[in-house]
XYZ file of C-alpha atoms in Angstrom:
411
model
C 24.223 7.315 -2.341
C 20.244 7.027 -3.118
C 17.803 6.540 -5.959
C 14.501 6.961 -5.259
C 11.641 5.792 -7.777
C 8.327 6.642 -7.506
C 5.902 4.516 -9.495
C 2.956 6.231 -9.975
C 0.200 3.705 -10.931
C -2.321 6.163 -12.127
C -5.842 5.854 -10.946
C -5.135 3.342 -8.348
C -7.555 3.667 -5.377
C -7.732 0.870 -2.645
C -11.335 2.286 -1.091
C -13.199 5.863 -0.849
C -12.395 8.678 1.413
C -14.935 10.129 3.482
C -15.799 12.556 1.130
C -16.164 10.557 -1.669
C -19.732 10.284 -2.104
C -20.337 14.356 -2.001
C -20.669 14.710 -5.689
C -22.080 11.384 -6.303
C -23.764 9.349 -3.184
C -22.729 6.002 -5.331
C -18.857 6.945 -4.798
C -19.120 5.841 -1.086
C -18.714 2.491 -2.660
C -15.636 2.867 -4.849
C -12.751 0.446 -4.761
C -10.910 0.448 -7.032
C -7.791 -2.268 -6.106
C -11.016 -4.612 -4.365
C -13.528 -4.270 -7.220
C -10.747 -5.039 -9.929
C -9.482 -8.435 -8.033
C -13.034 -9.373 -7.166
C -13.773 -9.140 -10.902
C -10.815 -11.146 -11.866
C -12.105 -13.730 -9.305
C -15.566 -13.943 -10.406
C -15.433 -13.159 -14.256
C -11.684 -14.117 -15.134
C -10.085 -17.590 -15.695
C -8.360 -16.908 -12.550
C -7.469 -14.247 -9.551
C -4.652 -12.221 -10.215
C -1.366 -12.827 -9.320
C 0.598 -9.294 -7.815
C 2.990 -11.216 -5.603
C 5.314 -8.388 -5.946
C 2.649 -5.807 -5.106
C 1.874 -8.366 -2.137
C 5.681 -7.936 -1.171
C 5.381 -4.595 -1.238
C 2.755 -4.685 1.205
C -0.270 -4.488 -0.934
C -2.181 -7.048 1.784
C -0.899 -4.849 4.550
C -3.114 -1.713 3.191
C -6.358 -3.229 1.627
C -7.800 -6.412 2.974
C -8.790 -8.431 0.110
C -8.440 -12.077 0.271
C -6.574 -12.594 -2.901
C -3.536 -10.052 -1.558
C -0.790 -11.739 0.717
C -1.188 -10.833 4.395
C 2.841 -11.214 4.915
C 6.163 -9.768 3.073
C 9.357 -11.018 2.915
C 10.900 -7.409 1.963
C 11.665 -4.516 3.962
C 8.865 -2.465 3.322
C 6.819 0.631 4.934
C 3.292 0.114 4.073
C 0.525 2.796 4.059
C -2.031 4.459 2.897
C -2.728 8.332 1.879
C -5.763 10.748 1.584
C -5.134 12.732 -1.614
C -5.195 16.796 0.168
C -6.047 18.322 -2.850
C -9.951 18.953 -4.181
C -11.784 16.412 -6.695
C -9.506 13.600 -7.887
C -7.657 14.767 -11.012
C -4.508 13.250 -12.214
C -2.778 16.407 -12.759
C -3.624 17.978 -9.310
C -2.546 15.213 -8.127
C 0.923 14.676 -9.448
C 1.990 18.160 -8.487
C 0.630 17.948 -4.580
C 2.732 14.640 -4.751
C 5.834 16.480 -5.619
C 4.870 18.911 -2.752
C 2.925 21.455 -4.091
C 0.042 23.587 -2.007
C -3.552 23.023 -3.515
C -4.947 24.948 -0.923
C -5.799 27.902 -3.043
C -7.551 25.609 -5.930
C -11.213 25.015 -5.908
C -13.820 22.471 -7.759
C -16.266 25.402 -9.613
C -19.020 25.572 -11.962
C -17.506 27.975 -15.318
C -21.329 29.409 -14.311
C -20.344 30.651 -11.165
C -16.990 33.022 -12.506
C -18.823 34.076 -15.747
C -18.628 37.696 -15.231
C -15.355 38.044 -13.829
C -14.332 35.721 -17.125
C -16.013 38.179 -19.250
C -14.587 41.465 -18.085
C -10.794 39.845 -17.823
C -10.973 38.816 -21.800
C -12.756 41.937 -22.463
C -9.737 44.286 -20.850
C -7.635 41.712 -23.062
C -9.499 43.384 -26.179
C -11.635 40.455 -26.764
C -14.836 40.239 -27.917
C -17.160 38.173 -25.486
C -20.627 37.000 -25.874
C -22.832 33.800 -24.312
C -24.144 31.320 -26.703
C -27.554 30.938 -26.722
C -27.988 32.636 -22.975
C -26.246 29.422 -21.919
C -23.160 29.556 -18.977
C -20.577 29.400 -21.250
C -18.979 32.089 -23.748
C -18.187 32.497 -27.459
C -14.701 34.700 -27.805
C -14.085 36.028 -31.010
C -16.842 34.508 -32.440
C -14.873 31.696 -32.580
C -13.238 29.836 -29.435
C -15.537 28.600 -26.770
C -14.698 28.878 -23.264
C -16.488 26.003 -21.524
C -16.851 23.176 -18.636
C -14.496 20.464 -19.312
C -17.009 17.630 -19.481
C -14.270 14.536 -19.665
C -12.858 15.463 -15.948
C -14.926 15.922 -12.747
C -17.758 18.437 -12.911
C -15.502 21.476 -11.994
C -12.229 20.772 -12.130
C -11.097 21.955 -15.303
C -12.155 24.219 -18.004
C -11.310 24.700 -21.668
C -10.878 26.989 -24.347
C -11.564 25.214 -27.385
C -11.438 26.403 -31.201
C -11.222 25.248 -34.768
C -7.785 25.168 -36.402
C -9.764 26.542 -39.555
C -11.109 29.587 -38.140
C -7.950 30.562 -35.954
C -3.822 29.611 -34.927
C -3.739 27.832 -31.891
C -1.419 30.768 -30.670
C -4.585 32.702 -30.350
C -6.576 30.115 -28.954
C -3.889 29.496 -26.265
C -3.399 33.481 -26.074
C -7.641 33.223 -24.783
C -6.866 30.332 -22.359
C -4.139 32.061 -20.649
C -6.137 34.987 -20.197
C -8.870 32.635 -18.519
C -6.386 31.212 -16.304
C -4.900 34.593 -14.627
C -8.551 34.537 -12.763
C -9.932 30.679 -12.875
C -9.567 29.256 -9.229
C -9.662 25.735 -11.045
C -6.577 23.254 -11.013
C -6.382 23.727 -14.615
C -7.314 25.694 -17.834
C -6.860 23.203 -21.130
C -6.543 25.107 -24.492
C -7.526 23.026 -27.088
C -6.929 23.536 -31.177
C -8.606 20.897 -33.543
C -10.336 20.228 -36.798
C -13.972 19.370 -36.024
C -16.135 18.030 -38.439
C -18.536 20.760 -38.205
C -19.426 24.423 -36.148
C -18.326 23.788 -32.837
C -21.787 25.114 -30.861
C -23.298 22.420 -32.771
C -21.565 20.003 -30.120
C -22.661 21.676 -26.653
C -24.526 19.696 -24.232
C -25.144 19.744 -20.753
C -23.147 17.856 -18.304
C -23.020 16.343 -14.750
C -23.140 19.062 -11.441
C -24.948 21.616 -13.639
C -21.678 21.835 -16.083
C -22.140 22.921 -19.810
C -19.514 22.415 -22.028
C -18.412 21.111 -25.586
C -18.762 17.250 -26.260
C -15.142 17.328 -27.703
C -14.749 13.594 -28.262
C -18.295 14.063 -30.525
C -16.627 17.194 -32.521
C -14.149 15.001 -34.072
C -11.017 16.835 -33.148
C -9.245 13.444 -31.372
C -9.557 11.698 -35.016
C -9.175 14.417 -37.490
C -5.675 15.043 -36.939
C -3.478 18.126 -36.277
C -4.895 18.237 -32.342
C -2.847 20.893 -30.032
C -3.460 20.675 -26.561
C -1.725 22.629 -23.821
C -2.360 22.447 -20.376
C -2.186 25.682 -18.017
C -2.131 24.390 -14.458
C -3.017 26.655 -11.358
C 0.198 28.791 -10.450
C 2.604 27.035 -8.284
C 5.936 27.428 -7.062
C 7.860 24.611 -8.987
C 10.993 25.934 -7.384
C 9.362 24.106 -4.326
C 8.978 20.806 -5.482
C 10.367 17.906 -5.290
C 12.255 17.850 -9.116
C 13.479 21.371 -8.768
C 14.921 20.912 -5.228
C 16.528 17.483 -6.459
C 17.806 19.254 -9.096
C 19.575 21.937 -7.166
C 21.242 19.558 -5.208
C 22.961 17.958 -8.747
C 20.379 14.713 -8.265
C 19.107 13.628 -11.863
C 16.224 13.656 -12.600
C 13.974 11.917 -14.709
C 10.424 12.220 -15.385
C 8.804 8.998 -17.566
C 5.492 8.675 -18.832
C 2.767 11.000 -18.175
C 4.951 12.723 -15.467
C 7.093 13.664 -18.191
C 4.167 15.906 -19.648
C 3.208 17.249 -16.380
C 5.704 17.849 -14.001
C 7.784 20.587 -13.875
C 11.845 20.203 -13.870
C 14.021 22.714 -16.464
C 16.969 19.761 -16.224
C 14.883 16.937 -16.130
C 15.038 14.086 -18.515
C 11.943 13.090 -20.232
C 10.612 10.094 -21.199
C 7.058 10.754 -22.524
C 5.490 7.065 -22.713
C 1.534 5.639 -22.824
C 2.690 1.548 -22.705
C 3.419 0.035 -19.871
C 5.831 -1.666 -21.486
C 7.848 1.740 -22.629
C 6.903 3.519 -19.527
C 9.422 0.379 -17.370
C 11.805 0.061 -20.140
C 12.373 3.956 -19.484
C 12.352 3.682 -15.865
C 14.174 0.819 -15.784
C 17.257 2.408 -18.050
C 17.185 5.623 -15.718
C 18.008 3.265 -12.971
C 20.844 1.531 -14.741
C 22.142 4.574 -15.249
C 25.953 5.728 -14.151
C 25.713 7.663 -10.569
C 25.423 7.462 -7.264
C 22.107 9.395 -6.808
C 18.406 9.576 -9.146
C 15.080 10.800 -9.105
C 12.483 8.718 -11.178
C 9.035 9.558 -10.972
C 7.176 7.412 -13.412
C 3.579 7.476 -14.311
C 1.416 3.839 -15.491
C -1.261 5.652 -17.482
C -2.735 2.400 -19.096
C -4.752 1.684 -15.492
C -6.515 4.778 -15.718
C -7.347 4.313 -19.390
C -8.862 1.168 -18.368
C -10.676 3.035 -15.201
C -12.402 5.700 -18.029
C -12.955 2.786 -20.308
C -14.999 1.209 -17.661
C -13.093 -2.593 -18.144
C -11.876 -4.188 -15.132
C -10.879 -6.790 -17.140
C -8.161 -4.695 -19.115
C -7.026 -3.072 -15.607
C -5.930 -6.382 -14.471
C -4.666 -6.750 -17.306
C -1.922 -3.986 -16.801
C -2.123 -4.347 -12.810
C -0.505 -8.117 -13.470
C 1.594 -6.150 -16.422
C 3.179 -3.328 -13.817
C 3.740 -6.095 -11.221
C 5.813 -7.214 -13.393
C 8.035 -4.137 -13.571
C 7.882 -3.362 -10.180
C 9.931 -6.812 -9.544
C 12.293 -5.892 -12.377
C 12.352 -2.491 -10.497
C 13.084 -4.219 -6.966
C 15.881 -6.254 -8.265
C 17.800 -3.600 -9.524
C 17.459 -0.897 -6.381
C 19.509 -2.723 -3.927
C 21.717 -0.361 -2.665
C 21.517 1.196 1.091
C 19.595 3.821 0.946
C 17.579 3.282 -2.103
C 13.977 3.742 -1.874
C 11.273 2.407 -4.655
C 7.722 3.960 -3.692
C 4.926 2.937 -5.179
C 1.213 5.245 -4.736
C -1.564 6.255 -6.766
C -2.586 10.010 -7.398
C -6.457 9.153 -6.799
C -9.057 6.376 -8.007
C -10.651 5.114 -11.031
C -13.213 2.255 -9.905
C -13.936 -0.048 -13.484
C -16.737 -1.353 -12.578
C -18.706 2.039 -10.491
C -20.774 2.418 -13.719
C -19.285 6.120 -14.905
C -16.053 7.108 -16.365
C -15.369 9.806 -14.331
C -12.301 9.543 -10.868
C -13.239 8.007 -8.036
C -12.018 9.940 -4.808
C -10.240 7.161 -2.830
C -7.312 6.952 -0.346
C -4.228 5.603 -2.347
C -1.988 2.873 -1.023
C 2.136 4.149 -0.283
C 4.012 1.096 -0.672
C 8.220 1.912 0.372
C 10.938 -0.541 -0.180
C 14.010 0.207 1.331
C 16.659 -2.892 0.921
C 18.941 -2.162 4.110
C 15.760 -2.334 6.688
C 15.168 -5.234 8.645
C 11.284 -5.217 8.933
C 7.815 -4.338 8.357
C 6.541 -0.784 9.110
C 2.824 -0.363 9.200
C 2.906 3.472 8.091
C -0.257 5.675 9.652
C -2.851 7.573 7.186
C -0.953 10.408 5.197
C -3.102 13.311 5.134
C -2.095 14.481 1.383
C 0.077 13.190 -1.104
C 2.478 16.177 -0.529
C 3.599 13.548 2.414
C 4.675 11.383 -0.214
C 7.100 13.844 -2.064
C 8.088 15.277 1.661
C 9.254 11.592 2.126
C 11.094 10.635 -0.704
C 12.932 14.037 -0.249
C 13.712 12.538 2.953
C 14.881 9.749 1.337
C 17.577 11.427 -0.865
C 19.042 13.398 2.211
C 16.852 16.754 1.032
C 15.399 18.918 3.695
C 11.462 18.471 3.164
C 10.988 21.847 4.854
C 11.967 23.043 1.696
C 9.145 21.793 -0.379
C 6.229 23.998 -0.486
C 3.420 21.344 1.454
C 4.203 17.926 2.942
C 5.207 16.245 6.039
C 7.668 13.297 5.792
C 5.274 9.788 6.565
C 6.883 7.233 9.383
C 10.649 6.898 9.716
C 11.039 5.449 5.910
C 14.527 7.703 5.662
C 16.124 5.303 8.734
C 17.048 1.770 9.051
C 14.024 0.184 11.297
């Protein structure tokens, strides 16, 4: 008998990777778990109080002096690098449930115009540049264009006016991009803008161009379609599907709902943090022996884009909060609650983009008898390799990911 639950708290960084500062040279500094309590110490009424985060093993991972150095739970404490390019939430979420990034790249729309071109072209679209600019007008009426919200290069979209065209069409275009885009993900995109889309182009970060769509008006006008084609993966190879096959229930709550993969899986779409532990909270409570929850916080990494460390608290004290309701209910032998991050989002580094930081892998596992100091996870595939572990799954069968510590054994 097992349930595992893995609380994704999304944007959650505790300190840059090596790498971080490759894009931009101020990302070396990122921090996302120091620079939010340091903020709370200096700016708020008081520190914040995570105890259950600190008996987790919070302190064991990241230093800071408000975080307790000592648990009284059986934990395995840890931290992971994220093994997949950029720092993108939904990248993220599928290496965690053992997918193999490998393949995906961070590129410039600039740099794969041509091949673009002559793939919607065979497709029996017309295809033209606007203005001489790297990005392209198809139909005359749905742009295909650098995602400037994400990381310079790690998504694109194919954007276009309810008005002029169904999204069917506009999603017909995006799918065509995606057969040859090497990016994690291809994000059609069907609104009513308050005037002629090329009217909102502007340049972005890295050498990106791209369609200001919070400017067009499409997020306030109502009607918005959004789909989002992710790179091809085997989802028979992750960690829902191979639960699944096994008769393990699964459910999927909050933004992992909209993201993951899992033809049996319950979902429990959710933005609260309130909703998001009420959901994860009844799938635990629920008749059975055995469960799969992954569950996604979104409200940190609203607060990360937002730029307020003050409101990231906020919800940091907020899903501490579940995280003890979580604890008190997953007391069996054998049940596992794991609690990561899928990459950073630093409040105070002065842009609203990710931050590219290790993540910390907090695993509490009621019949242990002590403290295990787990060593650097080279990708978050090791954390979906684990909790297959966890539920008596053979990780060999996920598609990337190597089981972290001994977290599936008594210690």
């Amino acid at each position: 008998m097992s349930r595992t639950v893995i609380v994704v708290i999304d944007g959650f960084g505790v300190g840059a990777m090596p790498d971080a500062g490759a894009l931009r040279p101020g990302d070396v500094t990122a921090d996302t778990c120091g620079h939010v309590l340091d903020h709370a110490r200096t700016f708020g009424a008081r520190p914040l109080r995570l105890p259950m985060l600190g008996a987790l093993g919070l302190g064991l991972v990241h230093p800071h002096p408000d975080l307790a150095r000592r648990t009284h739970l059986p934990v395995a404490a840890g931290r992971a690098a994220l093994g997949y390019p950029g720092a993108d939430t939904f990248a993220g979420h599928q290496t965690m449930m053992g997918a193999d990034f490998s393949h995906v790249t961070v590129a410039r729309l600039a740099a794969h115009l041509d091949e673009v071109t002559e793939a919607l072209r065979t497709a029996g679209h017309r295809v033209e540049r606007l203005d001489g600019r790297p990005l392209l007008v198809v139909d005359g009426a749905v742009l295909v264009h650098d995602n400037l919200e994400a990381d310079p290069g790690i998504n694109w979209n194919a954007t276009g006016r309810l008005e002029d065209l169904a999204f069917d069409r506009i999603l017909a275009i995006a799918r065509t991009v995606r057969a040859v885009a090497p990016v994690a993900r291809v994000i059609a995109v069907g609104g009513h803008a308050d005037g002629p889309l090329p009217r909102y182009v502007r340049d972005g970060d890295g050498g990106t161009v791209g369609l200001d769509t919070p400017a067009t008006g499409v997020y306030r006008n109502g009607g918005l379609e959004v789909q989002h084609l992710g790179a091809p993966l085997d989802h028979t190879r992750q960690l829902p599907a191979l639960a699944a096959r096994a008769g393990i229930p699964v459910t999927l709550v909050g933004k992992a709902a909209d993201i993951l993969a899992g033809e049996t899986a319950v979902r429990r779409p959710a933005v609260p943090t309130a909703d998001v532990f009420a959901h994860t909270l009844e799938a635990v409570r629920a008749p059975g022996d055995d469960a799969l929850v992954v569950a996604n916080v979104q409200e940190t990494d609203l607060a990360g884009h937002q730029q307020d460390p003050g409101r990231y608290g906020a919800v940091l004290e907020q899903t501490d909060a579940g995280l003890a309701a979580l604890v008190s209910l997953l007391d069996r032998p054998g049940d596992r609650l794991v609690v990561t991050g899928d990459h950073g989002n630093d409040p105070t580094i002065g842009h609203a983009y990710h931050t590219r930081e290790y993540v910390p892998v907090l695993i509490h596992r009621p019949e242990a008898t002590g403290v295990e100091l787990l060593p650097d996870a080279h990708s978050l595939a090791d954390v979906g390799a684990t909790a297959a572990a966890s539920l008596a799954l053979d990780p060999t069968a996920l598609a990337n990911g190597t089981r972290i510590g001994r977290t599936d054994e008594v210690a």
